[in-house]
Coordinates of C-alpha atoms and ligand atoms in Angstrom, one line a residue:
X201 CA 3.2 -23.1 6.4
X202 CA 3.8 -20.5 3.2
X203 CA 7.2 -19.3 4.0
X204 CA 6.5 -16.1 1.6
X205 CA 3.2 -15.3 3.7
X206 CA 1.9 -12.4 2.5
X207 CA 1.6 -9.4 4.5
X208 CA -1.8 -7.9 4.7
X209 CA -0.9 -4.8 6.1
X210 CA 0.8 -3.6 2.8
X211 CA -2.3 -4.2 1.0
X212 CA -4.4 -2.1 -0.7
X213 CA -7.8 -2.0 1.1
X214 CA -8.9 -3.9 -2.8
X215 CA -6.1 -6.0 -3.0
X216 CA -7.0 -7.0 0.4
X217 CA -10.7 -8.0 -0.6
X218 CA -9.7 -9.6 -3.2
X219 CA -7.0 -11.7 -0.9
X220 CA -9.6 -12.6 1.5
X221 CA -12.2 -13.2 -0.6
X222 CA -10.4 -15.7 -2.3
X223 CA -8.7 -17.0 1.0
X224 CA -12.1 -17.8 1.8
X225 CA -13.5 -19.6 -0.7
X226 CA -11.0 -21.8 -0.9
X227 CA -11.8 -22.7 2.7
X228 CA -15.7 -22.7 2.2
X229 CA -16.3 -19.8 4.5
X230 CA -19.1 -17.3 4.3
X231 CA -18.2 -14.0 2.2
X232 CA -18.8 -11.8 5.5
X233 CA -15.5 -13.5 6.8
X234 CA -13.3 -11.2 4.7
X235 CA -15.3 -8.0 6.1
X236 CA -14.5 -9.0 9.6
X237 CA -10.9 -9.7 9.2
X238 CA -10.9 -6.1 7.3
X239 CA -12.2 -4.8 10.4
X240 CA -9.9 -6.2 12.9
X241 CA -7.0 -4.6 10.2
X242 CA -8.4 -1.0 9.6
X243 CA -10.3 -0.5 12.6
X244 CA -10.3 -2.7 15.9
X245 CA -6.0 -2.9 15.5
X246 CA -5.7 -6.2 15.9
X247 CA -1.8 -7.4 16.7
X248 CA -2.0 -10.8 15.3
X249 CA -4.6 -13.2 13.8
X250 CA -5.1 -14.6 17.3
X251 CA -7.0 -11.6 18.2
X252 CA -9.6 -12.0 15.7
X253 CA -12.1 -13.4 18.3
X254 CA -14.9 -13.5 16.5
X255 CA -13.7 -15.5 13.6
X256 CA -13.2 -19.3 14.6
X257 CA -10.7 -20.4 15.8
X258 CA -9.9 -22.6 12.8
X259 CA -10.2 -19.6 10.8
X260 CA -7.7 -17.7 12.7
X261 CA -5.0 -20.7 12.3
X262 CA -6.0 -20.8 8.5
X263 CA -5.4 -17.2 7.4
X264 CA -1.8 -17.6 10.1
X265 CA -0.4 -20.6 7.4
X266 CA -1.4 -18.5 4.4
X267 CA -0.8 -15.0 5.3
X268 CA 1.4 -12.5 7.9
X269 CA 0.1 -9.6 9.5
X270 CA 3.4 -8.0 10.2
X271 CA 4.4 -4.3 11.9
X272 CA 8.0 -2.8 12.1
X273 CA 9.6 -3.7 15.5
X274 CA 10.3 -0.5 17.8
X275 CA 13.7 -0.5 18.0
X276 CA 13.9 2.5 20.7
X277 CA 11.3 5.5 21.5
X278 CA 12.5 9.0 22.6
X279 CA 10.0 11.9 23.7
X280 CA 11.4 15.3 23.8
X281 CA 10.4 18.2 26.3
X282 CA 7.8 19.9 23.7
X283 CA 5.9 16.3 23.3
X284 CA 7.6 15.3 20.1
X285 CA 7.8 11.6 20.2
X286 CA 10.1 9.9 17.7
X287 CA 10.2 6.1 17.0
X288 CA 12.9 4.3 15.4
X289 CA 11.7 0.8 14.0
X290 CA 14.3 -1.7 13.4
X291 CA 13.2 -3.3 9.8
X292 CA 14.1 -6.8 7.8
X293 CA 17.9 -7.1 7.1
X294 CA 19.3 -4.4 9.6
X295 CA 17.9 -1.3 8.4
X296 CA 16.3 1.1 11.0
X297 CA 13.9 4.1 10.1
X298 CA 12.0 7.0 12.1
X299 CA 8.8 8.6 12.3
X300 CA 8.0 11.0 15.0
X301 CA 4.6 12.1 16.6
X302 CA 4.4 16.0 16.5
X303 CA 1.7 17.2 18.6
X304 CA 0.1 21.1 17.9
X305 CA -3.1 22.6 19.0
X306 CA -5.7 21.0 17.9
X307 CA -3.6 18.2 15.6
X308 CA -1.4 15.0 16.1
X309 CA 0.8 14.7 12.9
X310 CA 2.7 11.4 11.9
X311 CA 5.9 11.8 9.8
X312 CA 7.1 9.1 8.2
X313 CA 9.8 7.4 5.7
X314 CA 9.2 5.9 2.9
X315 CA 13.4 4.8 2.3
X316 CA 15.9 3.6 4.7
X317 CA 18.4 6.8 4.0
X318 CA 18.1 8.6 1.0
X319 CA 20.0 8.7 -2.3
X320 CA 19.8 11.9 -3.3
X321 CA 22.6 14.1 -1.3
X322 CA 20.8 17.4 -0.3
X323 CA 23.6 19.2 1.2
X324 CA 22.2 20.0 4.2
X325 CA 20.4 16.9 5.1
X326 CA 21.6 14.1 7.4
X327 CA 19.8 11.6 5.8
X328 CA 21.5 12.4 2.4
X329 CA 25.2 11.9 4.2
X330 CA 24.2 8.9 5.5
X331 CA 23.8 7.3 1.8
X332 CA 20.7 5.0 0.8
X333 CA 19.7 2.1 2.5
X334 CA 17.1 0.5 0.7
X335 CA 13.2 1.5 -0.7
X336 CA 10.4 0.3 2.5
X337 CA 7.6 -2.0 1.5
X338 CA 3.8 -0.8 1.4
X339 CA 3.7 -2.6 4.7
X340 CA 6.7 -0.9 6.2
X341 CA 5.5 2.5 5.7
X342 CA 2.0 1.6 6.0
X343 CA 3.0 -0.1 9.2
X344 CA 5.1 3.2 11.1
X345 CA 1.1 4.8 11.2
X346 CA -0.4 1.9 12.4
X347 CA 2.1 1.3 15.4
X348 CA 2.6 5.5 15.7
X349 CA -1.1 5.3 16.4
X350 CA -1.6 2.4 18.8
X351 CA 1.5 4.3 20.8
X352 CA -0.6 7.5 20.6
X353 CA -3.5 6.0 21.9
X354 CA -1.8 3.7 24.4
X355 CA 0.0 7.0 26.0
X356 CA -2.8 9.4 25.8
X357 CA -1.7 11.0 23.0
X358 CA -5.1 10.7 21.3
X359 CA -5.6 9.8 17.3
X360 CA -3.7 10.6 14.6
X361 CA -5.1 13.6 12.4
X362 CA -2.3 14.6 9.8
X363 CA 0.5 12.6 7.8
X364 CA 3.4 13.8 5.9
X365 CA 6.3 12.2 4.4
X366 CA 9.2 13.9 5.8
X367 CA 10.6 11.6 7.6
X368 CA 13.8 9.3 5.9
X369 CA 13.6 9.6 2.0
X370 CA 12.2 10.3 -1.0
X371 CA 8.8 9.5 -1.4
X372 CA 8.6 9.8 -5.1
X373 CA 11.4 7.8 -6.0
X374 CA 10.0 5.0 -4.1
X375 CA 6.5 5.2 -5.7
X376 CA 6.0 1.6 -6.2
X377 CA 5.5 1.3 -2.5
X378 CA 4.7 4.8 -1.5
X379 CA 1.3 5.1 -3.8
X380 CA -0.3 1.9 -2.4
X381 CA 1.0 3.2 0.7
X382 CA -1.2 6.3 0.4
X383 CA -3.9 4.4 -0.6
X384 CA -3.9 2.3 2.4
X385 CA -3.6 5.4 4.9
X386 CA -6.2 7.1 3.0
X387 CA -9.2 4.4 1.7
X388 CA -7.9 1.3 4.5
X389 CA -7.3 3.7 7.9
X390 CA -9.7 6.7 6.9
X391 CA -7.2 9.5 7.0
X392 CA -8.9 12.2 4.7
X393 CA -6.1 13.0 1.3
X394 CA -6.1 16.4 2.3
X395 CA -4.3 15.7 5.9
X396 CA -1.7 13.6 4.1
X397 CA 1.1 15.4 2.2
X398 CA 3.6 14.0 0.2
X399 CA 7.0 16.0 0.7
X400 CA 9.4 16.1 -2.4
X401 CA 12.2 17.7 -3.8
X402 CA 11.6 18.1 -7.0
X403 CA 11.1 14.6 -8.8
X404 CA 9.1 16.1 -12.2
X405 CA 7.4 12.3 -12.9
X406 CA 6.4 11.5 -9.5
X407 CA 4.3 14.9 -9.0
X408 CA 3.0 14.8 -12.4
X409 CA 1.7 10.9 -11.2
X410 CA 0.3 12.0 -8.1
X411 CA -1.2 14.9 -9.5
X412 CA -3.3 12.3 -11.8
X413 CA -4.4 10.2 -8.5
X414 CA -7.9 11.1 -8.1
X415 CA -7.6 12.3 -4.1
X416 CA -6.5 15.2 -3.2
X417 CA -3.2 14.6 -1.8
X418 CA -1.5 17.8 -0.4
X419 CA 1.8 18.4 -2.0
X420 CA 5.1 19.8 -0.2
X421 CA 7.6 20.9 -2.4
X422 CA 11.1 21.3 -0.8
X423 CA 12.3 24.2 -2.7
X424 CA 15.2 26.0 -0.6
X425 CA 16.1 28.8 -3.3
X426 CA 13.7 30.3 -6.1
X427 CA 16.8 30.6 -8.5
X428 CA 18.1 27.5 -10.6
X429 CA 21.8 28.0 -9.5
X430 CA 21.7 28.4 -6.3
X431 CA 19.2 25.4 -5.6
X432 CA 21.6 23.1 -7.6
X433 CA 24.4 23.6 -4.9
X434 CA 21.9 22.8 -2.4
X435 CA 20.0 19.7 -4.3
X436 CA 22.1 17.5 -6.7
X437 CA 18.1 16.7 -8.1
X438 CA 17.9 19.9 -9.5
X439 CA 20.3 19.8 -12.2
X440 CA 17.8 16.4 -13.5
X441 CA 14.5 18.2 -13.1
X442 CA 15.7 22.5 -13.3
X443 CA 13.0 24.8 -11.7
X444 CA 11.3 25.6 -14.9
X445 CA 10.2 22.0 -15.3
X446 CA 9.5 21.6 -11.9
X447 CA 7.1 24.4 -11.9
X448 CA 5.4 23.2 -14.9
X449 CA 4.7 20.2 -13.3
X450 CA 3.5 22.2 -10.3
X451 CA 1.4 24.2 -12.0
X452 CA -0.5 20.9 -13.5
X453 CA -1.3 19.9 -9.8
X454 CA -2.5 23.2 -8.9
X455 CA -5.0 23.4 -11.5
X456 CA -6.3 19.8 -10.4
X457 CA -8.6 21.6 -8.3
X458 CA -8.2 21.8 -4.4
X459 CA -4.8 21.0 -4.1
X460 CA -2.7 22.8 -1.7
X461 CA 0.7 23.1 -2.7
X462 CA 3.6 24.3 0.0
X463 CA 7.0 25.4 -0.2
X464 CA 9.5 24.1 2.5
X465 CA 12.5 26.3 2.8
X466 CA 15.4 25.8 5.0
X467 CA 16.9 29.0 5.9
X468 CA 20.6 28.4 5.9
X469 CA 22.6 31.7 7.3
X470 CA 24.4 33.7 4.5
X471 CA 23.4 30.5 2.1
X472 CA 19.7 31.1 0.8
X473 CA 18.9 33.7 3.2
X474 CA 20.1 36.9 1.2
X475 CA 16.9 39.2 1.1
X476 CA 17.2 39.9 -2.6
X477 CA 15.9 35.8 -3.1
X478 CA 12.9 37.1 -1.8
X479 CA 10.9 38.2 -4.8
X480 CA 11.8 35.7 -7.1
X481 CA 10.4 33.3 -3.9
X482 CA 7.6 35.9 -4.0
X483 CA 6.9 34.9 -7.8
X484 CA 7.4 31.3 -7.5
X485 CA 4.7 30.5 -4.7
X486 CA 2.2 33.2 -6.5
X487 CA 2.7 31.2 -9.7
X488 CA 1.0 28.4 -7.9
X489 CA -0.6 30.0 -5.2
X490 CA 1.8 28.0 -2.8
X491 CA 2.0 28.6 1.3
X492 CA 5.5 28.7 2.1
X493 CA 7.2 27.3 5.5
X494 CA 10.3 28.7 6.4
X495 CA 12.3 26.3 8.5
X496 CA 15.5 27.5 10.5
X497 CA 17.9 25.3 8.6
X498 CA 18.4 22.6 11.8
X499 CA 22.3 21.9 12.3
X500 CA 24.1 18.5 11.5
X501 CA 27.7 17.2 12.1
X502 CA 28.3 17.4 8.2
X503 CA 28.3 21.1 7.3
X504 CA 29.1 24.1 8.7
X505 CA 25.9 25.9 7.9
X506 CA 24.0 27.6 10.6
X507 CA 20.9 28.7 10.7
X508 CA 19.6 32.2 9.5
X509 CA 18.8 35.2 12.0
X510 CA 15.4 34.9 13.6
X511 CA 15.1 38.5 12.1
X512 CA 16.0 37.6 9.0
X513 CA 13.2 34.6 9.1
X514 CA 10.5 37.5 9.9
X515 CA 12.0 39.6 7.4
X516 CA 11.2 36.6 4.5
X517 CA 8.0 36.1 6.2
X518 CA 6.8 39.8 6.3
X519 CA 8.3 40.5 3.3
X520 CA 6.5 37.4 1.3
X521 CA 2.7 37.8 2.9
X522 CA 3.5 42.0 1.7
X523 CA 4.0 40.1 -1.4
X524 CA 0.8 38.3 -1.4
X525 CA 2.1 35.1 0.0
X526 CA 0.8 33.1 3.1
X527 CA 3.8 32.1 4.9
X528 CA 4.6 30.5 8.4
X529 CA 7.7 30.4 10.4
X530 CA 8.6 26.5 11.5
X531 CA 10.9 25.9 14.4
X532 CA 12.2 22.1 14.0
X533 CA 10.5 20.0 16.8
X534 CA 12.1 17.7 18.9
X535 CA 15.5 19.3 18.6
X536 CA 16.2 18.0 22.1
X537 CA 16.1 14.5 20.8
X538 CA 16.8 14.9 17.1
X539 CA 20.3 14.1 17.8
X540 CA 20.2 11.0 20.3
X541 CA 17.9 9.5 17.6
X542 CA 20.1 9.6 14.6
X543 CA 23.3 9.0 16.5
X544 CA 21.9 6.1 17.2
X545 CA 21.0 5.5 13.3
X546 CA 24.5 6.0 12.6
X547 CA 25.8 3.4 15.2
X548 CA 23.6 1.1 14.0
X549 CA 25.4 1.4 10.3
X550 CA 28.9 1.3 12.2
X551 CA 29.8 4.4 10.9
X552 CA 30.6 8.2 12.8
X553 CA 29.8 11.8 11.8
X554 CA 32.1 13.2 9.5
X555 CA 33.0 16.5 8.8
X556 CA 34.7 16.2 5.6
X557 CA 37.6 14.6 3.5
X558 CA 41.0 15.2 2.6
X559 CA 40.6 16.6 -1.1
X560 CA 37.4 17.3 -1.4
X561 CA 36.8 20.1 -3.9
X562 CA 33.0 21.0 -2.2
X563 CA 33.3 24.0 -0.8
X564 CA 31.7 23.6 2.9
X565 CA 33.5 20.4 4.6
X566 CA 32.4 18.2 1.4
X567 CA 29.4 16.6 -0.1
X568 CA 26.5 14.4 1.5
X569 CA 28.6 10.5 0.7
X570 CA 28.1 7.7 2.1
X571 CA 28.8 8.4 5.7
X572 CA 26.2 7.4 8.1
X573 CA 24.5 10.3 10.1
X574 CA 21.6 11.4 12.1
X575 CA 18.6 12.1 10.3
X576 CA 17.8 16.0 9.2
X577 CA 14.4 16.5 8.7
X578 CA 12.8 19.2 9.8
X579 CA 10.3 17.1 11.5
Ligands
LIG1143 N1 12.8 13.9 0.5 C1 11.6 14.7 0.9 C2 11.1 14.4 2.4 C3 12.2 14.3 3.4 S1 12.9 15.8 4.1 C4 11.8 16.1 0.7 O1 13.0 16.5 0.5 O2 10.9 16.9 0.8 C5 11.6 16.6 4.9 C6 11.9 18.1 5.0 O3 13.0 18.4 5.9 C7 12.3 18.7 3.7 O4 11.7 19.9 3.4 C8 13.8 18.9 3.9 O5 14.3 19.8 3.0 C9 13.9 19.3 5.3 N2 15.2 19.3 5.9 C10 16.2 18.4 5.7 N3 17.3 18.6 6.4 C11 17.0 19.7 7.2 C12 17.7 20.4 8.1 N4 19.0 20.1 8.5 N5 17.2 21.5 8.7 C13 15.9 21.9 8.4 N6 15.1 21.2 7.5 C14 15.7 20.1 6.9

């Protein structure tokens, strides 16, 4: 047996064919054989290459000694009183990751990660505190939506419709597994590009790459405050990629028609909530015709921020759509088990919440380090 098996489920739906079909050759098999296999991946969700019953069985030993067809193991599953659902997955080497079900209306949305942690120390994210793990494979992030959905449909839940990439991470500094990734949910699975979004704070190259991908991915841009100085205190990326670049490269993807841009922003009390951001926020999102999503900033153990007045939250929202801008108000889902979940994380990592260090010249209870920490994200 190949001890470096190759996973299939990190393949793109070409690579794949091209796997297969060579697989087969080799073994003198018909050409259909790599169809069928292609179907048990994308479609009939088989769990091993046992299951592929209508291959023979010879087959099925064949493709196990030259290939792997390997998910993230659940690690624990916690469902919260509103029907979020969030799995952690325990990965190769230690790491653990999330991805939570969110159920609305008429939608089931996946959020995943794309990194174990997150090296980019946004100040009021947990993930950022608890330092950077490692980047996730095509197969690993490919592999949280294909065992979210089997849970989904196991439990009632019904199919997935949406996917964003909130959960752990940057996706754009881990594009080397992140853009196969997309093109495994999207050409492999079947989910359209425009219920996928990619959520990122700000890294210039990777939007101006995925605004050259030929699908229309949706973009989320996690802004936080319209004004360079302010957003630098908040995101550490910003002083590498200021707002006027960022919006350059924003309003490149925008002009690729069809492609919805939105702004997340965490409202953080007497931080970024100050009505006076409001129209340069106002001229931002017009400049791109962006929908924005403001998110009562979600507490963690590390700062202490809280979140802004549910009147002030209207008063951004009326204030923007008098302004000409579509914007929603967000209330975190799952808050119930947010915590439980990343505890957990950081028990995992050996480490405990912090709420600062001796001598640390940051002005709010020091900066996101590498403590380990419940995850933030606003999903
Ligand atoms: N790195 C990507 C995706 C992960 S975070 C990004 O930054 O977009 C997903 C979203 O959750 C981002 O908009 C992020 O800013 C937001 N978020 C992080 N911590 C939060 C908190 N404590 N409260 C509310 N939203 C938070």
């Amino acid at each position: 047996m190949n001890p470096d098996r190759p996973n299939l489920l990190g393949m793109t739906p070409n690579e794949l064919r091209e796997t297969l079909a060579a697989h087969f050759i080799r073994r003198g098999q018909p050409g259909y054989r790599a169809r069928q296999v292609e179907e048990w991946l994308f479609r009939s969700d088989a769990r091993s290459f046992g299951d592929m019953t209508n291959l023979p069985l010879p087959e099925r030993r064949a493709l196990a000694e030259s290939l792997r067809l390997e998910e993230p193991a659940p690690d624990t599953v916690s469902e919260s009183a509103d029907g979020t659902v969030k799995h952690l997955w325990a990965l190769p080497g230690g790491e653990v990751v999330e991805s939570v079900l969110i159920p609305t209306r008429d939608r089931l949305t996946l959020c995943i990660s794309s990194q174990a942690g997150c090296a980019l120390k946004c100040r009021f994210c947990a993930t950022g505190w608890s330092g950077f793990g490692r980047q996730l494979s095509p197969a690993e992030i490919a592999g949280q939506y294909r065992a979210s959905a089997r849970w989904a449909a196991e439990h009632g839940r019904g199919s997935v419709t949406n996917v964003v990439f909130m959960g752990m991470g940057e996706p754009l500094a881990n594009r080397k597994a992140v853009f196969p990734a997309l093109s495994i949910l999207n050409a492999g699975y079947g989910i359209g590009s425009r219920r996928i979004t990619v959520s990122t704070v700000g890294v210039v190259p990777g939007i101006s790459a995925l605004a050259e991908r030929p699908e229309q991915f949706r973009l989320a841009l996690s802004l936080h405050a319209p004004v360079s100085e302010l957003r630098a205190e908040l995101i550490p990326l910003e002083k590498r990629y200021p707002l006027d670049r960022l919006m350059e490269a924003l309003e490149v993807f925008n002009r690729k028609g069809g492609r919805r841009i939105t702004f997340e922003y965490t409202m953080i009390r007497e931080i970024n909530d100050d009505p006076a951001l409001i129209a340069p926020l106002a001229e931002l999102a017009n400049r791109v015709q962006a929908f924005v999503n403001l998110i009562p900033f979600n507490p963690i153990p590390y700062v202490e921020w809280r979140p802004s007045r549910p009147s002030r939250v209207r008063e951004f929202r009326d204030r923007l759509e008098a302004a000409g801008v579509p914007a929603a108000i967000r209330e975190p889902r799952g808050r119930d088990i947010d915590a439980a979940c990343g505890q957990l994380r950081a028990r995992r990592q050996g480490r405990s919440p912090v709420t600062g260090k001796p001598g640390d010249p940051a002005p709010v209870h020091g900066r996101p380090g590498a403590e380990g920490g419940p995850s933030g994200s606003s999903c």
